[in-house]
Short mmCIF file of N, CA, C and O in Angstrom, two decimals:
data_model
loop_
_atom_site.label_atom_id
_atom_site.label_comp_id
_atom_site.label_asym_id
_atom_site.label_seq_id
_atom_site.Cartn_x
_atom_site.Cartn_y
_atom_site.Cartn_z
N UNK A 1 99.43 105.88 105.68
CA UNK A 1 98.81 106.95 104.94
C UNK A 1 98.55 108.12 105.89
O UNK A 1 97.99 107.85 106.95
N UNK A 2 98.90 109.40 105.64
CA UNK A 2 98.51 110.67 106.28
C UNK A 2 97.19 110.73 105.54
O UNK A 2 96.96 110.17 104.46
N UNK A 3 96.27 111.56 106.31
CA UNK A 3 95.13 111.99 106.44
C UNK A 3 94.82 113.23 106.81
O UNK A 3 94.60 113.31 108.02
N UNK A 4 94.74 114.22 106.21
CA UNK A 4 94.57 115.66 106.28
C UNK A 4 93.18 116.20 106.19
O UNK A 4 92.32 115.94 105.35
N UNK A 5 93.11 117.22 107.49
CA UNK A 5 91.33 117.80 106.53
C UNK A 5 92.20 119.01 106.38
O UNK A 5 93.19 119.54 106.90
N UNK A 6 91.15 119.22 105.19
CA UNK A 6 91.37 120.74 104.64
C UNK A 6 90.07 121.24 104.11
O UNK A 6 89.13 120.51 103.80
N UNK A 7 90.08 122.68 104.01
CA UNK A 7 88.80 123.91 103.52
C UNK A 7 89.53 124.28 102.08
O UNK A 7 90.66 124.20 101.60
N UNK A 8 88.26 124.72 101.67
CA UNK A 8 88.22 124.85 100.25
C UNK A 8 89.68 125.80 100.14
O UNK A 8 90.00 126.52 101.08
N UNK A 9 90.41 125.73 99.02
CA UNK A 9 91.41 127.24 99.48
C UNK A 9 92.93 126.85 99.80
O UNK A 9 93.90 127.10 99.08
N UNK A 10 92.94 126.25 100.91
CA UNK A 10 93.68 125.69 101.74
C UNK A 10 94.82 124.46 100.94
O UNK A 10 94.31 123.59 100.23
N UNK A 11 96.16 124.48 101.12
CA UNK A 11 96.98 123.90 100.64
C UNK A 11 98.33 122.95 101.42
O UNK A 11 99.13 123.30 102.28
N UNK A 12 98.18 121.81 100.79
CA UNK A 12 99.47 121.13 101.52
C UNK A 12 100.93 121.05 101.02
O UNK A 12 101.02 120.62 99.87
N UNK A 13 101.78 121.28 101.48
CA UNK A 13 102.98 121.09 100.24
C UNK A 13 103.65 119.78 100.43
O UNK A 13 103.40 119.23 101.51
N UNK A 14 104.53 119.09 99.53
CA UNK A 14 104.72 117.83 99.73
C UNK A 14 106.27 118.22 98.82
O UNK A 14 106.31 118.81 97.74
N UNK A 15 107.55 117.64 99.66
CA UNK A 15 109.02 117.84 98.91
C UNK A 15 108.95 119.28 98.80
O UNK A 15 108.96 119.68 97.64
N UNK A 16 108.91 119.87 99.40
CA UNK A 16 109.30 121.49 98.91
C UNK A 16 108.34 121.91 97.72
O UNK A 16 107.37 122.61 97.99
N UNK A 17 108.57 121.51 96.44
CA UNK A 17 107.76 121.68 95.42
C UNK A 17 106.56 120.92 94.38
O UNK A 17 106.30 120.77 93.18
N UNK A 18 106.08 120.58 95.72
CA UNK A 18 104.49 119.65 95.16
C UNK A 18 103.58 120.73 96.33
O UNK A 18 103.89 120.96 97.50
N UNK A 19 102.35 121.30 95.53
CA UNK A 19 101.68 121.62 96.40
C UNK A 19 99.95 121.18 95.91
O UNK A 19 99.57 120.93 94.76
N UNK A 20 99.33 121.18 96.87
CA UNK A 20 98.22 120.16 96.05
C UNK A 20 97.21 121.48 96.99
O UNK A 20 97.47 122.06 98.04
N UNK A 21 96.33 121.58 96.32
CA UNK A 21 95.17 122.77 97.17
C UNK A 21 93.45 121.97 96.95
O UNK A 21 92.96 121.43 95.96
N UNK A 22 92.96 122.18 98.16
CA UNK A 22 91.48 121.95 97.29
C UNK A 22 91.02 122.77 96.99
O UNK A 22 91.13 123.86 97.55
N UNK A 23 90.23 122.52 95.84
CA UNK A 23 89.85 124.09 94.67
C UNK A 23 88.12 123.57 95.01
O UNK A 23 87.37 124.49 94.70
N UNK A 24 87.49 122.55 95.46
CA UNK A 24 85.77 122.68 95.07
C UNK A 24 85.35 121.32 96.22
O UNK A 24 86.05 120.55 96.88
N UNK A 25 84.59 121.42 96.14
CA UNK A 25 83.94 120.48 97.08
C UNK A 25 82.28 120.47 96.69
O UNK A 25 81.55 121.14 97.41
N UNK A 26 81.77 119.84 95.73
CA UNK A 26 80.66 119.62 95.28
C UNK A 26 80.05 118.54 95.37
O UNK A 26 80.47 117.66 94.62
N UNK A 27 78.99 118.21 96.19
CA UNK A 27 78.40 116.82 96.86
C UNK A 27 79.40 115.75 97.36
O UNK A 27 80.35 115.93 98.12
N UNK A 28 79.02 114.66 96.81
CA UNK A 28 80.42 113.69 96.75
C UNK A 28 81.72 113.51 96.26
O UNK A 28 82.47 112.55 96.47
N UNK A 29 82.00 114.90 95.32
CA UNK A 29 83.10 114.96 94.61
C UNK A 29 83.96 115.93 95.35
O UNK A 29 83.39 116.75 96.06
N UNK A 30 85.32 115.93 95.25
CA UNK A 30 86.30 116.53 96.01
C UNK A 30 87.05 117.19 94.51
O UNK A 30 87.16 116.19 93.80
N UNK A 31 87.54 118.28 93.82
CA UNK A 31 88.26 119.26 93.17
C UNK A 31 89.50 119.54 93.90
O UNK A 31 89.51 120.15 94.97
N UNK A 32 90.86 118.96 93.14
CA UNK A 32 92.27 119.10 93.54
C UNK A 32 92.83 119.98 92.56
O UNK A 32 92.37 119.93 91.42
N UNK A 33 93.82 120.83 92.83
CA UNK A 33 94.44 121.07 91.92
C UNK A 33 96.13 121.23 92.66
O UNK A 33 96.54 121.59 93.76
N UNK A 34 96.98 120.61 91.02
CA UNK A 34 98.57 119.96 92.21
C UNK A 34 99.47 120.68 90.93
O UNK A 34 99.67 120.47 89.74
N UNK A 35 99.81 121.49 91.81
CA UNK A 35 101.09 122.35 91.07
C UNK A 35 102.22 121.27 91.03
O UNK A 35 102.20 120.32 91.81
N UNK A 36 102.77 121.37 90.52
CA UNK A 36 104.18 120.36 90.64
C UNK A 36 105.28 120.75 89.02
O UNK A 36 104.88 121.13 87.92
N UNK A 37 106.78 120.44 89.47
CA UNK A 37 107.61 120.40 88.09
C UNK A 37 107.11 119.74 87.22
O UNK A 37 106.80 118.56 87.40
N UNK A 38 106.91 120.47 85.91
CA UNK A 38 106.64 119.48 84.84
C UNK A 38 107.90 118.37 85.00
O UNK A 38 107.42 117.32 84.56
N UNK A 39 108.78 118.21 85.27
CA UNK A 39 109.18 116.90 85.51
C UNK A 39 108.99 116.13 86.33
O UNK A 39 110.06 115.59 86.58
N UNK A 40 107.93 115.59 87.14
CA UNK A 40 106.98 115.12 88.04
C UNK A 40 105.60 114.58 87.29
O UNK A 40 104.65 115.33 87.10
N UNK A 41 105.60 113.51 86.97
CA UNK A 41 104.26 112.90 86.17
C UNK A 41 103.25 112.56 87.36
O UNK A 41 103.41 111.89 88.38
N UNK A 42 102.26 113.19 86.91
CA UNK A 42 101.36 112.89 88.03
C UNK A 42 99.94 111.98 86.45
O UNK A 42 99.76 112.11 85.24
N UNK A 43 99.30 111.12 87.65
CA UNK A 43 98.26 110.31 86.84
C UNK A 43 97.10 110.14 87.60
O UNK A 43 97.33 110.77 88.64
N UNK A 44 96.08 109.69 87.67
CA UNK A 44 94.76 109.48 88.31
C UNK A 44 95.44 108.18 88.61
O UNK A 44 96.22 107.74 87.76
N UNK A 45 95.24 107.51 89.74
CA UNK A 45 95.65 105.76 89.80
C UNK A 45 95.29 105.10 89.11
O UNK A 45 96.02 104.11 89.03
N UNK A 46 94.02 105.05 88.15
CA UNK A 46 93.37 103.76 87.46
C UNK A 46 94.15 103.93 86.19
O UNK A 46 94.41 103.08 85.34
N UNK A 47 94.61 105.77 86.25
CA UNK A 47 95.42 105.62 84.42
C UNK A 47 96.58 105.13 84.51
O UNK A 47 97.03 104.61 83.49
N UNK A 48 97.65 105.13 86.08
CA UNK A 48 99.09 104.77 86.13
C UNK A 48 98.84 103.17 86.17
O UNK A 48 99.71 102.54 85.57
N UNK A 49 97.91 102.46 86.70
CA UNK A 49 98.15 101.17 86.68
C UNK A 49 97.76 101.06 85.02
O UNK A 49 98.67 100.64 84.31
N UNK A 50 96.83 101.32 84.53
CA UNK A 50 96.86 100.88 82.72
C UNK A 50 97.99 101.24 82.17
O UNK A 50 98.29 100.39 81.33
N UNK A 51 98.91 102.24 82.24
CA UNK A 51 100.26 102.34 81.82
C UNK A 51 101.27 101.11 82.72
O UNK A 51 102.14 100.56 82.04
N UNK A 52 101.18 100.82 83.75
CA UNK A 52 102.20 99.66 84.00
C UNK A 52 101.67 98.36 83.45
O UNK A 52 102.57 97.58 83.13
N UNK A 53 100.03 97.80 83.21
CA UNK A 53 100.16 96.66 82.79
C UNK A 53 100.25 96.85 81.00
O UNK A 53 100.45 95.86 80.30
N UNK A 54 100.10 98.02 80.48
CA UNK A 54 101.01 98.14 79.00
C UNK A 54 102.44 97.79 79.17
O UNK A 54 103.13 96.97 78.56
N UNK A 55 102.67 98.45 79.99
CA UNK A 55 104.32 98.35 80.02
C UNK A 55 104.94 97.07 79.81
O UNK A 55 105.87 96.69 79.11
N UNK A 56 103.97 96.38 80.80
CA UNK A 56 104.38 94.89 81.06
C UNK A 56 103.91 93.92 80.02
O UNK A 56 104.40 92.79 79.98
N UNK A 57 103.10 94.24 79.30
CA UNK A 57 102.99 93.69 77.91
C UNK A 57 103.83 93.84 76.97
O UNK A 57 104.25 93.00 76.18
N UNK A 58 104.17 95.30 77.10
CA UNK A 58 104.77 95.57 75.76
C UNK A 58 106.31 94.83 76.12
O UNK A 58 107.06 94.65 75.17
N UNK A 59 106.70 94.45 77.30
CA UNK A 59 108.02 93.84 77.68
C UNK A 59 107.83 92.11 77.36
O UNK A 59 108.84 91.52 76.99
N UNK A 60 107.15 91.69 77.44
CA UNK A 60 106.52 90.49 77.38
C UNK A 60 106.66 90.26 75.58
O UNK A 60 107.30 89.41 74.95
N UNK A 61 106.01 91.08 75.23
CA UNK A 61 106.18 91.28 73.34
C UNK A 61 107.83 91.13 73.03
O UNK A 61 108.53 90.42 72.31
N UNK A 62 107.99 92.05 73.87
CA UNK A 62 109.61 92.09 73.25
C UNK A 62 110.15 90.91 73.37
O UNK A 62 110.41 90.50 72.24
N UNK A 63 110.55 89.89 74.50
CA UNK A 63 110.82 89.03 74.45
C UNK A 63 110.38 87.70 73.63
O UNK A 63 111.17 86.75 73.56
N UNK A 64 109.34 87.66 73.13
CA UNK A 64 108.71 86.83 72.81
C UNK A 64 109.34 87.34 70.73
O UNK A 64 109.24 86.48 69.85
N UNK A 65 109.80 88.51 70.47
CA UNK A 65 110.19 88.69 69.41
C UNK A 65 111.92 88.27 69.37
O UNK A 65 112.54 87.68 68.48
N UNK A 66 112.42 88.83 70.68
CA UNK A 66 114.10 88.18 70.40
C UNK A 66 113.77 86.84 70.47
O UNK A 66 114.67 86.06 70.14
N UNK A 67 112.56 86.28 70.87
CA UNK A 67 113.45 84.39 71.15
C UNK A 67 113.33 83.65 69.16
O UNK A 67 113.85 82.68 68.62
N UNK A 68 112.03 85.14 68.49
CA UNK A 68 112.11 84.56 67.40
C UNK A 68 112.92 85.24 66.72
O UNK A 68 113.73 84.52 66.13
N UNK A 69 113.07 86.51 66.52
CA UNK A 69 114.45 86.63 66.40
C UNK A 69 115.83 85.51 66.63
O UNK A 69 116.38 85.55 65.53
N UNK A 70 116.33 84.90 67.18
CA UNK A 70 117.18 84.19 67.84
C UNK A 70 116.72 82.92 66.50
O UNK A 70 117.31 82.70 65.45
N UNK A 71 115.57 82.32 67.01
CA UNK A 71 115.55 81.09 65.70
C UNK A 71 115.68 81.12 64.57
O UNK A 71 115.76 80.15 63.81
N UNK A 72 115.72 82.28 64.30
CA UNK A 72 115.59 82.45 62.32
C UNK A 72 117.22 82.99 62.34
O UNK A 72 117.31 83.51 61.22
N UNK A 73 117.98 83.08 62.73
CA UNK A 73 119.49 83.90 63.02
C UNK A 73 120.44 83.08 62.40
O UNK A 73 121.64 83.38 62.42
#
């Protein structure tokens, strides 16, 4: 993991076209704001892992419908 300090203002770029700036710094909370291509999904981590263990359900479903699918055939 890189580890950067930065001042309010101040910006890192990441691939040419990701640039992430800190916009606030209020007590314990840190304010980002991350330009990036709308084709670049960006998520908070706790929301990208609830989208992969959907994912992995909803793959789990599927299978569990072809095998009944398959018996009634």
């Amino acid at each position: 993991m890189l580890a950067l300090a930065r001042k309010v203002n101040e910006t890192i770029v990441i691939n040419n076209n990701i640039e992430v700036t800190l916009l606030e710094i209020k007590g314990d909370q840190v304010k980002i704001g991350i330009d990036a291509p709308k084709s670049i999904p960006i998520y908070r981590k706790e929301i990208f892992l609830q989208i992969q263990e959907a994912n992995k359900e909803s793959a789990r479903n599927v299978d569990s419908a072809d095998v009944l699918k398959k018996l009634f055939d």
